[in-house]
Amino acid sequence: MTDATVTPSIMNPRPMLRKFGLPALLLGFVLLATLLSGGKFIQPDNLSVILFQSSIVGVLVIGITFVMLTGGIDLSIVGIMVLSAILMGAAGSERQQMMLLNDIVPYVGPFWALVMALVVAALLGFLNGVISIRFGIPSFIVTLAMGLMLAGVALMVTGGSPIYYPPDFYEVFGETRIFGIVAPVYAFLGLAVLCWWVLKSTRFGVSIYALGGNPHASQLSGIPVVRYQILAFTICGLVAGIAGGLFLSRTGFVAPSSGGDLLLGTIAAVVVGGVSLSGGKGSIVGAVVGVLFLSSLSNLMNILLISPHIQDAISGFFILGAITLSNRLES
Amino acid sequence: MSMNPSPAMTGHGFNWRTFVGQNDAYLALIVLIVIGGLISPEFLTTLNLKNLLSQSAVLGILAAAQFMVILIAGFDLSVAAVMALSSVVFAQFAPIGLAPAAVLAVLSGLGCGAITGAFVTLGRVQPLIATLAMLGIARGFAFTVSEKSLLVDSPLVVAMSKSWGIISVPMVIWLVIAALLSVFLYRSRFGLHCLAIGGREQTAALAGVPVQRTKFLVYVAAGGLSALAGIVLVIRTQSGVPHVGNGWELASIAAVVLGGTALFGGEGQLPKAMAGVLIYQTIANLMNQVGLNPYYQDIVRAIIILAVVGVGIFRVRQSERRVNRAEIGETE
């Protein structure tokens, strides 16, 4: 899957379609959604709800983009998010400490709980990377198994009960508004800009595209392939930890079973946003547009009272359709 | 399904190493059963063995589906979700009549398989992602058919939940399916085509194997088998459950690899894969017998899966190295 057209020509519609297809689709969708919802969709209040809803999946998408650019995948991303949210809540709040059924996690105060959760998240990502890259086990199996394991760990840490009383900090953060938009949205967009810059302007970022496209050639040209692949998994884990913080500030609540529906939405958004599953192709901007598109779609379906289960099925069809379409455009 | 006559039988004398190498899954199973009998007095009771076998039946049929897909160098992450969909479809329509309900359940599975197959072959979507998407689609539909578990109290289904010693209806269905499928894959041109595709797709295509058609049919068959697993599940538990089987897609992969199937296709024997299912379930059963906390069981299972796949990969590398050496002409 190499990009054959280096210089897009105006005569050939395919590169144009690839470049402007998604924004055009988004615009058409907004018009259609406004019509279908009788104007409800385009209300500023609703738009800010969409942004808020996008922020968690958006952060997950940013993380998984790093791994997918190297040609891997992280299916444990939601598991890491939930575990770090649980750690933030369990170790950061005295009230929650009294509610826990066991004392595996000590009380360390909100700040150190946050730090601990992020470190654990990054370490789990690192572990995914090491097992998958060093031992050559396909990343989907490693991360699926990691997800299974983390579900067990989450149950163990909480004794099965949900975290109801995270530190107040998260609620305050989730309700702070700047220009009418809640703080988590700024966190999401800030992270997106930071990661966009990392991928565009750092040696690591540029190398990641090269090694995703052709790991062997990258190795020969002196890129530390293994180290960068593991680093991509580590970043993905860390970013999933950040998503855990946003999850707490949005819901004020987390259970070991939380977030079950987020994985498919994340993959759908990345894929719709044009990030290639075989590595080396895609961008943060595309992925973020993919998230905004799918969040708008799910928002519209909520307005139209379509059941969340049907929405899951629709996400599935979106993944299939988007990849088929992008394969058709490439060949 | 290796097509060579067994080297342990040919030539002069009996070669222990080859014998163990060829029957590793069966020997591991026997060793595990002996260990089980030693560490837990409950393990070898009729009741426990009956439960173990009937639990293995559901996973076993899923693993048979997974086996076919892995044989052609794919993966199917949707097997458990399709099973859940089929179980609720069967339970929902059981009051109308068991036969039409079973037909609808199997059709739902075949339909899911056909959609996956069409996107994998015509849309050239990677199997992993196509089946992950199908996981979402099938679960979504399963919950749309019914949000909650559906009880099936049809007298025939209740009658089928009886058992005779360690023999139960699910176990018999499983063994019949596994036996028929083994013979079919071993004897038919279709089975040969699957092996060829798993070995190397381009080569198979050049040799005239109808690659796309075979792949499509494999995904359809996997969908159908997963649906049968759903029906067996209803027979076993008398209910259709939309959320059943979370994580079983991984268990089915692990079981198939435990049974010596090459993770990236082209090599494997269905009877051995079924022995892999028994190994996997025996380990799970023993964890319960020794009273391991269920939270830790998930962790142990994940580690087993990683270890099994890791060893599988190690084997593939070794055989590649052997092939390379043979090509160079070096002798061992």
XYZ file of C-alpha atoms in Angstrom:
663
model
C 0.000 0.000 0.000
C 2.275 2.736 -1.168
C 1.146 6.167 -2.186
C 1.736 6.216 -5.915
C 0.767 9.811 -6.597
C 3.342 12.114 -5.116
C 2.203 15.172 -7.052
C -1.567 15.421 -7.186
C -2.718 16.554 -10.613
C -5.907 18.462 -11.220
C -6.786 16.202 -14.114
C -6.979 13.123 -11.925
C -10.046 13.238 -9.666
C -8.792 10.596 -7.238
C -6.203 12.625 -5.287
C -8.706 15.505 -5.133
C -11.370 13.143 -3.815
C -8.967 11.759 -1.263
C -8.007 15.215 -0.101
C -11.356 16.967 -0.068
C -13.738 14.003 0.106
C -14.103 13.976 3.863
C -14.573 17.741 4.436
C -17.111 17.792 1.599
C -18.895 14.810 3.116
C -18.884 16.568 6.506
C -20.422 19.726 5.029
C -23.100 17.751 3.187
C -23.804 15.835 6.370
C -24.222 19.006 8.453
C -26.771 20.345 5.943
C -28.666 17.047 5.893
C -28.572 16.700 9.698
C -29.926 20.248 10.131
C -32.797 19.455 7.805
C -33.588 16.060 9.394
C -33.523 17.370 12.954
C -35.609 20.421 12.120
C -32.767 22.817 12.939
C -31.979 21.251 16.342
C -28.649 19.897 15.161
C -27.069 23.248 14.292
C -27.984 24.986 17.599
C -24.819 26.256 19.370
C -25.774 24.285 22.498
C -25.959 21.073 20.517
C -22.690 21.765 18.732
C -20.926 22.233 22.036
C -22.451 18.940 23.237
C -21.003 17.249 20.148
C -17.577 18.680 20.916
C -17.828 17.492 24.525
C -18.880 14.026 23.357
C -16.011 13.980 20.869
C -13.369 14.796 23.436
C -12.954 11.320 24.990
C -13.041 9.332 21.753
C -10.984 12.110 20.187
C -8.165 11.640 22.692
C -8.288 7.855 22.253
C -8.125 8.356 18.498
C -5.023 10.538 18.812
C -3.321 7.796 20.832
C -4.220 4.939 18.543
C -3.122 6.958 15.491
C 0.503 6.746 16.693
C 0.323 2.954 16.908
C -1.525 2.562 13.634
C 0.987 4.702 11.778
C 3.624 2.135 12.766
C 1.390 -0.608 11.354
C 0.189 -1.934 14.725
C -3.098 -1.660 16.551
C -4.042 -1.192 20.204
C -7.261 -2.927 21.209
C -6.514 -2.462 24.926
C -6.847 1.314 24.710
C -10.257 1.416 26.413
C -9.050 -1.025 29.084
C -6.095 1.267 29.854
C -8.410 4.290 29.933
C -10.808 2.647 32.395
C -8.044 1.353 34.671
C -6.362 4.742 34.866
C -9.705 6.446 35.578
C -10.242 3.914 38.371
C -6.781 4.617 39.808
C -7.381 8.374 39.645
C -10.618 7.916 41.545
C -9.591 5.201 43.986
C -6.244 6.627 45.053
C -7.203 10.289 44.782
C -10.290 10.562 46.942
C -10.558 9.896 50.676
C -14.298 9.407 50.448
C -13.846 6.769 47.745
C -11.182 5.052 49.857
C -13.737 4.376 52.570
C -16.137 2.899 50.012
C -13.653 0.444 48.497
C -14.103 -3.205 49.328
C -10.374 -3.804 49.589
C -7.218 -1.831 50.219
C -5.082 -2.680 47.211
C -4.805 0.985 46.240
C -3.666 3.397 48.973
C -4.829 7.007 49.325
C -2.167 9.305 47.896
C -4.085 12.530 47.207
C -5.603 13.740 43.923
C -2.388 14.981 42.360
C -0.253 11.902 42.986
C -3.164 9.692 41.993
C -3.262 11.462 38.639
C 0.499 11.076 38.212
C 0.367 7.426 39.241
C -2.490 6.677 36.843
C -0.682 8.299 33.924
C 2.550 6.452 34.722
C 0.685 3.153 34.924
C -1.063 3.910 31.614
C 2.241 4.689 29.901
C 3.821 1.551 31.384
C 0.966 -0.608 30.099
C 1.438 0.875 26.635
C 5.172 0.218 26.942
C 4.428 -3.388 27.928
C 2.158 -3.792 24.872
C 4.974 -2.498 22.710
C 7.701 -4.636 24.222
C 5.694 -7.875 24.073
C 4.470 -7.230 20.573
C 7.666 -5.877 19.007
C 10.357 -7.799 20.898
C 8.623 -11.165 20.735
C 7.019 -10.591 17.354
C 3.496 -11.429 18.554
C 0.865 -9.608 16.448
C -0.181 -6.463 18.285
C -3.875 -7.247 18.034
C -3.426 -10.444 20.036
C -1.144 -8.821 22.605
C -3.508 -5.898 23.121
C -6.674 -8.022 23.138
C -5.079 -10.182 25.834
C -3.962 -7.016 27.639
C -7.562 -5.760 27.515
C -8.806 -9.051 28.977
C -6.181 -8.858 31.691
C -6.918 -5.218 32.545
C -10.603 -6.040 32.963
C -9.500 -8.556 35.607
C -7.173 -6.020 37.233
C -9.920 -3.377 37.287
C -12.254 -5.790 39.077
C -9.488 -6.743 41.470
C -8.586 -3.144 42.328
C -12.167 -2.064 42.978
C -13.501 -5.362 44.300
C -16.149 -5.039 41.604
C -17.753 -1.823 42.854
C -17.787 1.347 40.757
C -15.919 4.545 41.611
C -18.612 7.037 42.612
C -16.559 9.718 44.341
C -13.542 10.779 42.304
C -11.715 13.908 43.520
C -13.805 17.096 43.046
C -11.120 18.387 40.697
C -12.511 16.332 37.793
C -16.061 17.622 38.159
C -14.807 21.211 38.352
C -12.658 20.652 35.273
C -15.577 19.137 33.364
C -17.830 22.085 34.155
C -15.426 24.962 33.613
C -16.477 26.837 30.503
C -14.344 29.111 28.375
C -16.291 30.903 25.631
C -19.196 28.567 26.301
C -17.155 25.424 25.630
C -16.132 23.068 28.437
C -12.481 22.612 29.398
C -12.134 18.936 28.279
C -12.707 20.077 24.692
C -9.708 22.393 24.983
C -7.680 19.530 26.429
C -8.616 17.377 23.444
C -7.875 20.081 20.875
C -4.644 21.082 22.649
C -3.453 17.478 22.639
C -4.394 17.181 18.973
C -2.295 20.242 18.082
C 0.635 18.969 20.164
C 0.570 15.528 18.555
C 0.081 17.004 15.087
C 3.248 19.017 15.690
C 5.119 15.965 17.026
C 4.230 13.949 13.930
C 5.031 16.778 11.562
C 8.187 18.293 12.968
C 10.097 15.891 15.176
C 12.528 13.243 14.059
C 10.387 10.659 15.841
C 7.207 11.824 14.104
C 8.653 11.799 10.631
C 10.392 8.462 11.211
C 7.135 6.881 12.335
C 5.645 7.447 8.879
C 8.736 5.985 7.251
C 8.843 2.883 9.423
C 5.123 2.305 9.059
C 5.490 2.432 5.299
C 8.485 0.156 5.134
C 10.108 -1.037 8.365
C 12.941 -2.853 6.621
C 14.054 0.150 4.568
C 13.755 2.358 7.662
C 15.983 -0.003 9.608
C 18.566 0.135 6.849
C 18.440 3.918 6.743
C 19.344 4.144 10.405
C 15.994 4.767 12.082
C 15.849 3.046 15.484
C 12.767 1.103 14.370
C 12.194 -1.058 17.431
C 12.661 1.826 19.870
C 10.272 4.069 17.934
C 7.639 1.352 17.601
C 7.720 0.750 21.348
C 7.631 4.513 21.931
C 4.473 4.745 19.793
C 2.752 2.114 21.968
C 3.924 3.956 25.103
C 2.518 7.272 23.859
C -0.727 5.508 23.026
C -0.932 4.160 26.592
C -0.165 7.568 28.113
C -2.786 9.244 25.931
C -5.327 6.574 26.938
C -4.553 7.525 30.549
C -5.341 11.158 29.736
C -8.614 9.975 28.206
C -9.306 8.314 31.573
C -9.100 11.729 33.249
C -11.503 13.201 30.703
C -13.844 10.265 31.214
C -13.998 10.998 34.944
C -14.625 14.689 34.341
C -17.443 13.925 31.951
C -19.274 11.221 33.882
C -18.022 11.655 37.474
C -18.237 7.893 37.672
C -16.334 4.876 36.405
C -16.947 1.147 36.710
C -14.771 -1.781 35.612
C -17.320 -2.374 32.850
C -17.369 1.258 31.632
C -16.509 2.294 28.120
C -17.371 -0.973 26.403
C -18.776 0.804 23.372
C -15.817 3.162 22.916
C -13.396 0.783 21.169
C -15.437 0.275 18.039
C -16.207 3.995 17.820
C -12.499 4.792 18.144
C -11.463 2.382 15.405
C -14.316 3.578 13.190
C -13.253 7.205 13.625
C -9.594 6.508 12.865
C -10.445 4.483 9.807
C -13.037 6.956 8.521
C -10.399 9.652 9.112
C -8.136 7.942 6.590
C -5.507 6.368 8.843
C -4.318 3.215 7.097
C -4.369 -0.064 9.020
C -1.209 -1.249 7.366
C 0.741 1.721 8.640
C 2.537 4.733 7.236
C -0.471 6.693 6.114
C -2.871 9.066 7.824
C -2.802 12.184 9.938
C -4.035 13.588 13.234
C -6.142 16.140 11.345
C -7.877 13.391 9.371
C -8.447 11.322 12.496
C -9.912 14.302 14.363
C -12.226 15.099 11.452
C -13.257 11.417 11.519
C -14.138 11.719 15.224
C -16.137 14.914 14.698
C -17.991 13.302 11.819
C -18.922 10.153 13.737
C -19.849 12.126 16.883
C -22.135 14.313 14.782
C -23.656 11.215 13.244
C -24.264 9.636 16.643
C -25.649 12.931 17.942
C -28.069 13.087 15.035
C -29.116 9.479 15.659
C -29.719 10.357 19.313
C -31.881 13.320 18.276
C -33.780 10.984 15.949
C -34.124 8.479 18.841
C -32.284 5.606 17.168
C -31.263 2.932 19.705
C -27.591 2.835 20.752
C -27.396 -0.817 19.698
C -28.366 0.018 16.152
C -25.771 2.786 16.348
C -23.115 0.153 17.134
C -24.154 -1.787 14.057
C -24.026 1.394 11.992
C -20.444 2.076 13.247
C -19.540 -1.405 12.055
C -20.924 -0.774 8.593
C -19.138 2.588 8.530
C -15.795 0.875 9.149
C -16.446 -1.617 6.346
C -17.683 1.034 3.927
C -14.909 3.526 4.660
C -12.098 1.017 4.118
C -13.688 -0.376 0.958
C -14.075 3.138 -0.406
C -10.507 4.137 0.416
C -9.203 0.909 -1.164
C -11.185 1.703 -4.299
C -9.774 5.231 -4.421
C -6.233 3.958 -4.039
C -6.268 1.380 -6.790
C -4.686 -32.127 7.714
C -1.054 -32.485 6.868
C -1.033 -34.398 3.649
C 2.127 -36.394 4.289
C 1.911 -39.970 5.481
C 3.004 -40.034 9.065
C 6.794 -40.452 9.264
C 6.457 -42.150 12.653
C 4.900 -45.129 10.886
C 7.127 -45.295 7.852
C 10.752 -46.311 7.729
C 12.222 -48.756 10.145
C 11.680 -48.530 13.833
C 9.698 -46.157 15.934
C 10.846 -42.573 16.332
C 9.817 -41.168 19.702
C 10.612 -37.580 18.822
C 8.438 -37.589 15.732
C 5.656 -39.351 17.593
C 5.628 -36.754 20.379
C 5.967 -33.924 17.868
C 2.961 -35.141 15.929
C 0.714 -35.865 18.865
C 1.814 -33.067 21.202
C -1.700 -31.677 21.671
C -3.175 -35.057 22.603
C -0.293 -35.905 24.924
C -0.531 -32.487 26.606
C -4.249 -33.100 27.136
C -3.610 -36.497 28.735
C -0.918 -35.068 31.004
C -3.244 -32.228 31.997
C -6.063 -34.633 32.840
C -3.734 -36.726 34.994
C -2.540 -33.584 36.803
C -6.160 -32.512 37.234
C -7.085 -35.849 38.764
C -4.146 -35.592 41.167
C -4.716 -32.044 42.412
C -8.492 -32.121 42.661
C -10.645 -35.042 43.779
C -13.668 -33.408 42.127
C -12.039 -33.174 38.721
C -12.629 -36.737 37.509
C -16.209 -36.999 38.733
C -18.883 -37.728 36.119
C -20.656 -34.437 36.778
C -17.522 -32.349 36.323
C -16.442 -34.179 33.186
C -19.931 -33.825 31.722
C -19.847 -30.070 32.410
C -16.342 -29.762 31.036
C -17.317 -31.526 27.813
C -20.530 -29.637 27.287
C -18.756 -26.317 27.926
C -16.111 -27.397 25.453
C -18.854 -28.093 22.909
C -19.784 -24.427 22.485
C -16.187 -23.182 22.396
C -15.311 -26.185 20.232
C -17.757 -25.262 17.483
C -16.540 -21.659 17.611
C -12.972 -22.939 17.399
C -13.891 -25.039 14.353
C -15.091 -21.812 12.695
C -11.941 -20.008 13.800
C -9.819 -22.944 12.571
C -11.086 -22.597 8.994
C -10.444 -18.855 8.959
C -6.962 -19.184 10.483
C -6.188 -21.941 7.974
C -6.582 -19.398 5.141
C -4.374 -16.933 7.065
C -7.204 -14.785 8.406
C -8.687 -14.139 11.845
C -12.317 -13.973 12.838
C -13.034 -11.730 15.821
C -16.789 -11.907 15.214
C -17.385 -15.595 16.057
C -18.615 -14.973 19.607
C -20.843 -12.030 18.644
C -22.414 -14.007 15.798
C -22.995 -16.836 18.274
C -24.753 -14.397 20.633
C -26.898 -13.074 17.781
C -27.867 -16.577 16.722
C -28.705 -17.552 20.316
C -31.157 -14.662 20.744
C -32.663 -15.189 17.279
C -33.194 -18.858 18.120
C -34.654 -18.029 21.552
C -36.890 -15.280 20.144
C -38.460 -17.495 17.486
C -38.481 -20.746 19.493
C -42.139 -20.246 20.548
C -43.137 -20.363 16.850
C -41.350 -23.670 16.364
C -37.872 -24.982 16.938
C -37.174 -25.863 13.312
C -37.979 -22.430 11.831
C -36.152 -20.798 14.753
C -33.045 -22.895 14.075
C -33.228 -22.096 10.368
C -33.496 -18.363 11.073
C -30.614 -18.527 13.569
C -28.356 -20.308 11.089
C -29.389 -17.889 8.350
C -28.451 -14.931 10.563
C -24.992 -16.466 10.997
C -24.590 -17.249 7.306
C -25.690 -13.677 6.517
C -23.085 -12.192 8.869
C -20.446 -14.474 7.351
C -21.465 -13.475 3.837
C -21.182 -9.761 4.675
C -17.721 -10.291 6.224
C -16.663 -12.453 3.300
C -17.877 -9.962 0.728
C -16.013 -7.075 2.353
C -12.839 -9.150 2.782
C -12.820 -10.361 -0.833
C -14.496 -7.620 -2.877
C -13.739 -4.677 -0.580
C -10.253 -5.943 0.310
C -10.773 -5.013 3.969
C -8.242 -6.691 6.289
C -9.929 -9.737 7.922
C -9.059 -8.455 11.366
C -10.874 -5.158 10.895
C -13.723 -6.599 8.840
C -14.471 -9.119 11.569
C -14.037 -6.495 14.305
C -16.663 -4.422 12.500
C -18.852 -7.523 12.220
C -18.425 -8.005 15.972
C -20.046 -4.584 16.461
C -22.749 -5.253 13.891
C -23.705 -8.681 15.254
C -23.717 -7.490 18.887
C -25.769 -4.458 17.878
C -28.326 -6.685 16.175
C -28.277 -9.182 19.068
C -29.207 -6.420 21.520
C -31.805 -5.118 19.065
C -33.468 -8.546 18.928
C -33.519 -8.644 22.706
C -32.029 -6.373 25.371
C -32.197 -9.118 27.995
C -31.631 -12.852 28.138
C -34.520 -14.872 26.723
C -35.635 -18.053 28.429
C -36.517 -20.985 26.182
C -38.879 -23.404 27.948
C -39.867 -25.520 24.960
C -40.177 -29.147 26.172
C -37.891 -30.418 23.434
C -35.074 -28.050 24.439
C -35.544 -28.992 28.084
C -35.420 -32.679 27.095
C -32.199 -32.086 25.212
C -30.524 -30.669 28.309
C -30.530 -34.138 29.863
C -27.342 -36.131 29.976
C -26.277 -39.743 30.117
C -23.147 -40.118 32.198
C -20.631 -37.772 30.659
C -22.521 -37.701 27.352
C -24.669 -34.664 26.644
C -26.469 -33.400 23.528
C -24.107 -30.401 23.041
C -21.119 -32.736 23.205
C -22.599 -35.086 20.603
C -23.461 -32.195 18.255
C -19.928 -30.849 18.653
C -18.262 -34.182 17.927
C -20.464 -34.817 14.888
C -19.737 -31.356 13.452
C -16.010 -31.706 14.137
C -15.867 -35.181 12.592
C -17.801 -34.214 9.453
C -15.784 -31.033 8.990
C -12.473 -32.886 9.487
C -13.360 -35.442 6.857
C -14.639 -32.753 4.508
C -11.529 -30.577 4.831
C -9.238 -33.596 4.551
C -10.959 -35.184 1.554
C -12.311 -32.309 -0.500
C -10.726 -30.077 -3.073
C -12.056 -27.185 -0.974
C -9.902 -28.210 1.995
C -6.855 -28.435 -0.218
C -7.614 -24.969 -1.608
C -7.822 -23.578 1.954
C -4.385 -24.981 2.790
C -2.941 -23.602 -0.426
C -4.347 -20.127 0.210
C -3.038 -20.135 3.766
C 0.376 -21.241 2.553
C 0.774 -18.458 0.068
C -2.097 -16.688 -1.611
C -0.302 -15.551 -4.772
C 1.085 -19.002 -5.424
C -2.342 -20.545 -4.913
C -3.889 -18.079 -7.359
C -1.208 -18.852 -9.952
C -1.875 -22.541 -9.494
C -5.495 -21.969 -10.403
C -7.101 -22.009 -6.958
C -10.265 -19.875 -6.942
C -8.864 -17.750 -4.103
C -11.578 -15.144 -3.678
C -14.440 -17.628 -3.916
C -12.820 -20.006 -1.423
C -12.142 -17.181 1.045
C -15.717 -15.926 0.738
C -17.068 -19.432 1.394
C -14.805 -19.884 4.414
C -16.209 -16.739 6.057
C -19.767 -17.865 5.243
C -19.021 -21.282 6.761
C -17.478 -19.658 9.844
C -20.635 -17.566 10.268
C -22.800 -20.663 9.924
C -20.726 -22.619 12.450
C -20.798 -19.729 14.928
C -24.584 -19.706 14.572
C -24.681 -23.455 15.325
C -22.619 -22.726 18.441
C -25.356 -20.257 19.414
C -28.034 -22.927 19.081
C -25.951 -25.381 21.119
C -25.543 -22.670 23.732
C -29.334 -22.349 23.985
C -29.651 -26.133 24.347
C -27.044 -26.045 27.097
C -28.381 -23.100 29.076
C -32.018 -22.871 27.893
C -31.583 -19.205 27.164
C -30.472 -16.852 24.442
C -28.105 -14.207 25.796
C -27.204 -11.077 23.789
C -24.036 -10.318 25.774
C -22.686 -13.874 25.951
C -19.177 -14.799 24.906
C -17.197 -11.638 25.571
C -13.580 -12.632 25.044
C -14.413 -16.012 23.494
C -13.069 -14.836 20.153
C -9.633 -14.767 21.799
C -10.255 -18.074 23.556
C -11.103 -19.672 20.210
C -7.885 -18.376 18.658
C -5.881 -19.602 21.653
C -7.522 -23.029 21.531
C -6.823 -23.409 17.814
C -3.187 -22.386 18.283
C -2.880 -24.690 21.321
C -3.920 -27.429 18.934
C -0.855 -26.805 16.804
C -2.451 -24.765 14.012
C -0.037 -22.297 12.435
C -1.116 -18.796 13.494
C -0.601 -17.370 10.011
C -2.305 -20.126 8.106
C -1.491 -22.982 5.801
C -1.002 -25.683 8.399
C -3.215 -27.409 10.906
C -5.399 -30.354 11.776
C -8.945 -29.909 13.002
C -8.943 -32.878 15.452
C -5.836 -31.433 17.101
C -7.457 -28.008 17.282
C -10.369 -29.666 19.062
C -7.902 -31.198 21.523
C -6.665 -27.617 21.979
C -10.197 -26.635 22.996
C -10.237 -29.395 25.613
C -6.857 -28.260 26.940
C -8.074 -24.661 27.218
C -11.300 -25.655 28.958
C -9.535 -28.100 31.276
C -7.230 -25.323 32.447
C -10.249 -23.050 33.021
C -12.044 -25.873 34.836
C -9.038 -26.563 37.057
C -8.778 -22.875 37.975
C -12.339 -23.165 39.287
C -11.616 -26.472 41.011
C -8.741 -25.060 43.006
C -10.908 -22.040 43.863
C -8.874 -19.336 42.166
C -10.526 -15.915 42.471
C -12.413 -15.226 39.201
C -10.702 -11.831 38.879
C -7.329 -13.564 38.754
C -8.682 -16.137 36.283
C -8.980 -13.452 33.596
C -5.373 -12.493 34.195
C -4.181 -16.107 34.083
C -6.181 -16.659 30.878
C -4.603 -13.627 29.227
C -1.141 -14.831 30.169
C -1.905 -18.318 28.822
C -3.096 -16.841 25.528
C 0.039 -14.718 25.177
C 2.283 -17.650 26.065
C 0.508 -20.007 23.663
C 0.640 -17.563 20.764
C 4.224 -16.672 21.625
C 5.253 -20.329 21.454
C 3.273 -20.677 18.209
C 5.242 -17.823 16.686
C 8.497 -19.290 17.942
C 7.605 -22.545 16.153
C 6.817 -20.738 12.902
C 10.172 -18.966 13.070
C 11.985 -22.221 13.712
C 10.351 -23.964 10.787
C 11.133 -20.964 8.578
C 14.729 -21.208 9.672
C 14.685 -24.919 8.848
C 13.245 -24.204 5.405
C 15.871 -21.533 4.792
C 18.606 -23.921 5.814
C 17.179 -26.603 3.534
C 17.112 -24.141 0.658
C 20.730 -23.256 1.188
C 21.469 -26.957 1.159
C 22.958 -27.074 4.615
C 22.501 -30.322 6.491
C 21.459 -30.434 10.104
